[in-house]
Short mmCIF file of C-alpha atoms in Angstrom, two decimals:
data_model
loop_
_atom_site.label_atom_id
_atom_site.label_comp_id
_atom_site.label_asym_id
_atom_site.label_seq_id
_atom_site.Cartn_x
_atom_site.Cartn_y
_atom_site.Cartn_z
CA UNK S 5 109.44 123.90 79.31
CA UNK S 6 113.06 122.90 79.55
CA UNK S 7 115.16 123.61 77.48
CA UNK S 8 116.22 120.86 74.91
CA UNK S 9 120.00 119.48 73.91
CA UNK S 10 120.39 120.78 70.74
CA UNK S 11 120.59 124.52 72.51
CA UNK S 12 123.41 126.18 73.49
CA UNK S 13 123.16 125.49 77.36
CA UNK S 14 125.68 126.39 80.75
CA UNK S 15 126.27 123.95 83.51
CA UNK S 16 127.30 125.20 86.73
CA UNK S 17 129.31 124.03 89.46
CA UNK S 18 129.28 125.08 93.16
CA UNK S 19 132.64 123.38 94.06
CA UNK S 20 135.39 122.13 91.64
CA UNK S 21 136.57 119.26 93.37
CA UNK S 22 137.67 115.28 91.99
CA UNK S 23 134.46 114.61 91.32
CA UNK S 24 133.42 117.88 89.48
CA UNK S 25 136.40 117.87 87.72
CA UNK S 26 135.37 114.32 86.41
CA UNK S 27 131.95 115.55 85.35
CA UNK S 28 132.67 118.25 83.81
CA UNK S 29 135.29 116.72 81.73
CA UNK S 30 132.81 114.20 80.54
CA UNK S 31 130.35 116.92 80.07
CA UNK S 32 132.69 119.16 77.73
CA UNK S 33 133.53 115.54 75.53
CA UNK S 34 129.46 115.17 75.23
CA UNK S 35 128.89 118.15 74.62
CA UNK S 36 131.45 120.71 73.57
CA UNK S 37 128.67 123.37 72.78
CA UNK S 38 127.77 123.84 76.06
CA UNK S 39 129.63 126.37 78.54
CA UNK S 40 130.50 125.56 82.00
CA UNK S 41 130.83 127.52 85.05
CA UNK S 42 132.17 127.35 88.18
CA UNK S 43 132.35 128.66 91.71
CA UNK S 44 135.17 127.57 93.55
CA UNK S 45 136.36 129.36 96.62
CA UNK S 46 139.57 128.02 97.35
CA UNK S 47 142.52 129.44 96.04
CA UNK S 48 144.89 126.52 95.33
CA UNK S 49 141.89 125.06 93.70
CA UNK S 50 140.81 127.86 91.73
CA UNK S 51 144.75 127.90 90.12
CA UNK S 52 144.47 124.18 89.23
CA UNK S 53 141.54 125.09 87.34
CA UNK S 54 142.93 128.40 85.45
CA UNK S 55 145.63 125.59 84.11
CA UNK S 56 144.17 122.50 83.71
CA UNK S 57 140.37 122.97 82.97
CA UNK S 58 140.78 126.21 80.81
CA UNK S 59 137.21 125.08 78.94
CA UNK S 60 135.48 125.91 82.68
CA UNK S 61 135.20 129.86 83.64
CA UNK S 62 135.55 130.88 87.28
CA UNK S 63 132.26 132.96 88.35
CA UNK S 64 130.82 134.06 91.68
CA UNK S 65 127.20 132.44 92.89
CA UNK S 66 125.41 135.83 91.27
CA UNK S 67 126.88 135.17 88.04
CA UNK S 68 126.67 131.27 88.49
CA UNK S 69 122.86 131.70 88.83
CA UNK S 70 122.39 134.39 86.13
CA UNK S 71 124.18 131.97 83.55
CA UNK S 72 123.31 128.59 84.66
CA UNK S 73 119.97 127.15 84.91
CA UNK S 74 121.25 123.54 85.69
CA UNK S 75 123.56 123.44 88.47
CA UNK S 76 125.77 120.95 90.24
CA UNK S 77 126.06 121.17 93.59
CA UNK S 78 129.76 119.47 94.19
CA UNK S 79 130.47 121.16 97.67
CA UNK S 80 131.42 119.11 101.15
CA UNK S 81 128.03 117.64 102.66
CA UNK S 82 129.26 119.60 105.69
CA UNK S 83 128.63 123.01 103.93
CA UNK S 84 125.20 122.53 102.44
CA UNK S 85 123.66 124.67 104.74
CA UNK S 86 126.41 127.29 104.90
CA UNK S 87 125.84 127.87 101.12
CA UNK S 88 122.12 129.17 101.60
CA UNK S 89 123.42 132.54 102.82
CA UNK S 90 125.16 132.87 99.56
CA UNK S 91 122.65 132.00 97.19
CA UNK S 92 119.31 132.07 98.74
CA UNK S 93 118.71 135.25 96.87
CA UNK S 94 119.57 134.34 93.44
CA UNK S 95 117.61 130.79 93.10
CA UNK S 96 114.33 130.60 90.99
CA UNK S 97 111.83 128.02 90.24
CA UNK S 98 113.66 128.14 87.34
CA UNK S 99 116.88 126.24 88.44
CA UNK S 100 117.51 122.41 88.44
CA UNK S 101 120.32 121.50 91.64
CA UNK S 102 122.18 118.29 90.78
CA UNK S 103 123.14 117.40 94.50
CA UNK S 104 125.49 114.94 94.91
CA UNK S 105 126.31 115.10 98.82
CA UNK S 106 125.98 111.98 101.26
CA UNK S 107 123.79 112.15 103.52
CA UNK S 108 121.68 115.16 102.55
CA UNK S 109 118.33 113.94 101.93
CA UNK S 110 116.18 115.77 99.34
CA UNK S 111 114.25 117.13 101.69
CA UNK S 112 116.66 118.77 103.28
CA UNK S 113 117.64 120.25 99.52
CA UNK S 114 114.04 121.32 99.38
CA UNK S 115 113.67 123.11 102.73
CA UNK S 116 117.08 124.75 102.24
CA UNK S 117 116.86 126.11 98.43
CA UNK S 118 113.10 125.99 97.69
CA UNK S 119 112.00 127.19 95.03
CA UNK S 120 114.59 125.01 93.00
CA UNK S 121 114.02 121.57 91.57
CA UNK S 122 116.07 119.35 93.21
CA UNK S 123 117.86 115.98 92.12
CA UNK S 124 120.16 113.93 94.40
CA UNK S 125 122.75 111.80 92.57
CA UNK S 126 125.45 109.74 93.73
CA UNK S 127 128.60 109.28 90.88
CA UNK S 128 131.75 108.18 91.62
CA UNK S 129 135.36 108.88 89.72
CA UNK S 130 135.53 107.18 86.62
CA UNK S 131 132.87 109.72 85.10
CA UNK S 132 136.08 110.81 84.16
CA UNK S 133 136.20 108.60 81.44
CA UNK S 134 133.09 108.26 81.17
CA UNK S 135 132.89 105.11 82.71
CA UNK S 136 131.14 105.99 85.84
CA UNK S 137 127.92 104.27 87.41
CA UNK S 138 125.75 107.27 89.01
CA UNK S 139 122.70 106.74 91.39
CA UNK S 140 119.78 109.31 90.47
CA UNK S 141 117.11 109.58 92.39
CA UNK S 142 114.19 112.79 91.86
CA UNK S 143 110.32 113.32 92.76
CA UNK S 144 107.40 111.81 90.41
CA UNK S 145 106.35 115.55 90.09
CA UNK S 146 109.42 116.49 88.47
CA UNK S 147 108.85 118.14 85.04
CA UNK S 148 109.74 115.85 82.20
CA UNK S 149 111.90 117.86 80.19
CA UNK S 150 114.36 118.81 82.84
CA UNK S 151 113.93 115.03 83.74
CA UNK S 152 115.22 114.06 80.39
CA UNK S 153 117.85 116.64 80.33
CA UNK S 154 119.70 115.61 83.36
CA UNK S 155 119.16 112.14 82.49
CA UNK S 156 121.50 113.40 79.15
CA UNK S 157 123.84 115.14 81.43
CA UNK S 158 124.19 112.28 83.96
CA UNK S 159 124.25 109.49 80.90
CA UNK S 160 127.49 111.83 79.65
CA UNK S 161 129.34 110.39 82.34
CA UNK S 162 128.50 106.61 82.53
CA UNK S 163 125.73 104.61 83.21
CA UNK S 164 123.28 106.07 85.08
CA UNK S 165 120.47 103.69 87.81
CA UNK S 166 117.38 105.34 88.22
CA UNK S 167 116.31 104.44 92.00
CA UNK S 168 113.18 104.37 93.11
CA UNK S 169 113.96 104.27 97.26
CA UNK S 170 115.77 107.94 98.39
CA UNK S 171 117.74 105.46 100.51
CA UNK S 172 119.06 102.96 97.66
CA UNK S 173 121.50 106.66 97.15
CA UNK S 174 123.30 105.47 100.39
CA UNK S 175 123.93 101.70 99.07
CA UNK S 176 125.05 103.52 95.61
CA UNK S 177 127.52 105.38 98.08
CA UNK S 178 129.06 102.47 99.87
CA UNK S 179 129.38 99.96 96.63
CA UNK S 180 129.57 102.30 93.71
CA UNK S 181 131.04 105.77 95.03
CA UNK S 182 133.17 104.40 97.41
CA UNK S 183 133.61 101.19 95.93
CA UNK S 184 136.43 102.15 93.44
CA UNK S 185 138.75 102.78 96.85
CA UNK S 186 138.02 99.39 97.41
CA UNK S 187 138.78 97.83 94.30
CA UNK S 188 142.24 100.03 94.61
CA UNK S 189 143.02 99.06 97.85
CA UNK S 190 142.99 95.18 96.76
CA UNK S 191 145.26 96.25 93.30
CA UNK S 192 147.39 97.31 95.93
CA UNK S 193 147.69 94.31 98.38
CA UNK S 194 148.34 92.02 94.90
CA UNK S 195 151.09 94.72 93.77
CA UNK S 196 152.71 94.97 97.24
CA UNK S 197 152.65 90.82 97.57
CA UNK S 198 154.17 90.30 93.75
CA UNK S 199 157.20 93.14 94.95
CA UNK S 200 157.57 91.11 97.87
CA UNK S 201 158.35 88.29 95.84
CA UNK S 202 160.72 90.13 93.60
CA UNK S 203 158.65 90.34 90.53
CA UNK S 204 159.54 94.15 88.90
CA UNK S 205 157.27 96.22 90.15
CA UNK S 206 155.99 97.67 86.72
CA UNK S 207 155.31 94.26 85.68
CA UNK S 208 153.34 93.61 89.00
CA UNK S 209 151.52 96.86 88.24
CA UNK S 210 150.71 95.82 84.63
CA UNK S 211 149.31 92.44 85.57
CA UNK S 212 147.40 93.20 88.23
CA UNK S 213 145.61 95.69 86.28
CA UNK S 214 145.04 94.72 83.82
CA UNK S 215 143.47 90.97 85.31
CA UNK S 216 141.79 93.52 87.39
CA UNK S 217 140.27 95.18 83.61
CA UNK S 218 139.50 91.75 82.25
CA UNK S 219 137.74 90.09 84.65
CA UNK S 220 135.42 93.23 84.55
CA UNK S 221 134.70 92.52 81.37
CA UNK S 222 134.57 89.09 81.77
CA UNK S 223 131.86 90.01 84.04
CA UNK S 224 129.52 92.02 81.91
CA UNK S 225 129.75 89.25 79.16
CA UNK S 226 128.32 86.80 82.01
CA UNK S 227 126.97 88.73 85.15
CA UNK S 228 127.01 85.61 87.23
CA UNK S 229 130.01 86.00 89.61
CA UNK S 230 130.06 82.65 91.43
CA UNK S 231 129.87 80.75 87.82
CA UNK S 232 133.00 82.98 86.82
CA UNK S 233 134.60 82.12 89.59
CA UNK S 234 134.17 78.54 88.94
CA UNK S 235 135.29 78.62 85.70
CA UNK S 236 138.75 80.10 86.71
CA UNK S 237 138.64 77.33 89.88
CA UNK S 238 140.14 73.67 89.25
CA UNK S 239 139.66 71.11 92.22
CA UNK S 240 142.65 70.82 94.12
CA UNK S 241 144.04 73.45 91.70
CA UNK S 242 146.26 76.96 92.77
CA UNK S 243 143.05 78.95 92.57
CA UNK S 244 140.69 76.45 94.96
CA UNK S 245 143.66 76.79 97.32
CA UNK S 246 143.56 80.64 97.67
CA UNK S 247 139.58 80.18 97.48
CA UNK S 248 139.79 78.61 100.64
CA UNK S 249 142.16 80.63 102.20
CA UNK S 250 139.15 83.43 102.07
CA UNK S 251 136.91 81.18 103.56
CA UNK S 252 138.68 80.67 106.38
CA UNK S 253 139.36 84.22 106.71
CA UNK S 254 135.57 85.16 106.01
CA UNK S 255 136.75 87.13 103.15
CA UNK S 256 132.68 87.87 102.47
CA UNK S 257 132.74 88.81 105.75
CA UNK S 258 135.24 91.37 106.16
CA UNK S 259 133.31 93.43 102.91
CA UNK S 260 130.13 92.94 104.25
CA UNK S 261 131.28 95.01 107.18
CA UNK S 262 133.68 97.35 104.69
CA UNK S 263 130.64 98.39 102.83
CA UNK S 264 128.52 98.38 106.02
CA UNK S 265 130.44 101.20 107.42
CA UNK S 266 130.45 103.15 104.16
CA UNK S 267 126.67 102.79 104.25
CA UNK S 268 126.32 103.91 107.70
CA UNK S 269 128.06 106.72 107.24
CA UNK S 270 126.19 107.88 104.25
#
């Protein structure tokens, strides 16, 4: 039986990346009677986190497993398999592995650190205000209790879509983990055409973002983007005239094949 979240309980961390970071963070605010752990191997890293995360302690994998039953695997999808030389000996039936790699299929996770349970998720940045949207996916057979507790964990950090399809985690990658970049990128094209135009640039910054924040919510008051979009149009008005300026340069086209490459590559 798993353990419940009234106990005192230890996350751990394989990697202490942006996205860890974010987690964690989130995790701490949730739940400040639980203690986190980390293994981090890089050295620049590992300083970052003696200053800025003093709430996480800095372990090795023995350590990491002895403390930790629920662990997040936060490493580069590159190095998944490198890690099963260091901790093939310390994993148990008794330890739950939060992956959230691209394009590591569960199971791979399996195969590699059997006898763990396995979960793949997909998060993206603003966990670290607990405003993230994270893709979980995990077997039928997996036992209820450690279901419910990551579900807790993962619901610490934003809103969390159960998927039923291992493969909806790579369209989770391309619009919701990647998908912030994207939104950034366009902030950016509206700052750098208002500077161009000689408005101040912290003004530019300010309205951008914050039309950027309120059409969001906009948007989960009404999730029907063409009917906002025609309530902000006016025939013949400023807004029909940009509009149409993306239609002619297949605006829906150009992020089809945005998030088509993100996808492929997850």
């Amino acid at each position: 039986m798993g353990l419940l979240l009234s106990d005192n309980h230890s996350i751990g961390f394989i990697g202490f990346g942006n996205m860890g970071a974010a987690i964690a963070l989130s995790i701490q605010k949730e739940f400040p009677s639980f203690s986190i752990f980390a293994v981090e191997t890089d050295n620049n890293r590992r300083k970052i986190i003696a200053r800025d995360f003093t709430f996480v302690s800095l372990v090795n994998h023995d350590q990491l497993f002895k403390k930790c039953r629920t662990i997040f695997l936060a490493i580069k999808p590159q190095q998944v398999r490198q890690l099963v030389t260091d901790i093939a000996s310390f994993i148990t039936s008794n330890h739950v592995l939060i992956s959230m790699l691209a394009g590591v299929s569960l199971k791979t996770l399996h195969d590699l650190y059997q006898p763990a349970q396995c979960v793949r998720i997909m998060p993206n940045t603003p966990a670290k205000l607990s405003k993230g949207v994270t893709g979980l996916y995990m077997v039928d057979d997996f036992l209820e209790d450690d279901r419910q507790f990551v579900m807790s964990i993962c619901d610490s950090f934003g809103k969390v879509v159960v998927l039923n399809n291992e493969d909806d985690i790579n369209l989770i990658t391309a619009l919701s983990g990647s998908g912030p970049a994207f939104f950034y990128r366009m902030v950016d094209a509206f700052i750098l055409f208002a500077k161009d135009k000689g408005l101040d640039e912290t003004v530019a910054k300010n309205v951008v973002i914050h039309t950027l924040i309120g059409s969001g919510e906009m948007l989960l008051d009404d999730p029907n983007p063409n009917a906002q979009v025609q309530r902000v149009s006016s025939p013949n008005g400023t807004t029909q005239a940009g509009l149409e300026m993306m239609d002619q340069l297949e605006f829906d086209h150009i992020i089809k094949n945005v998030l088509t490459s993100a996808y492929e590559r997850a």
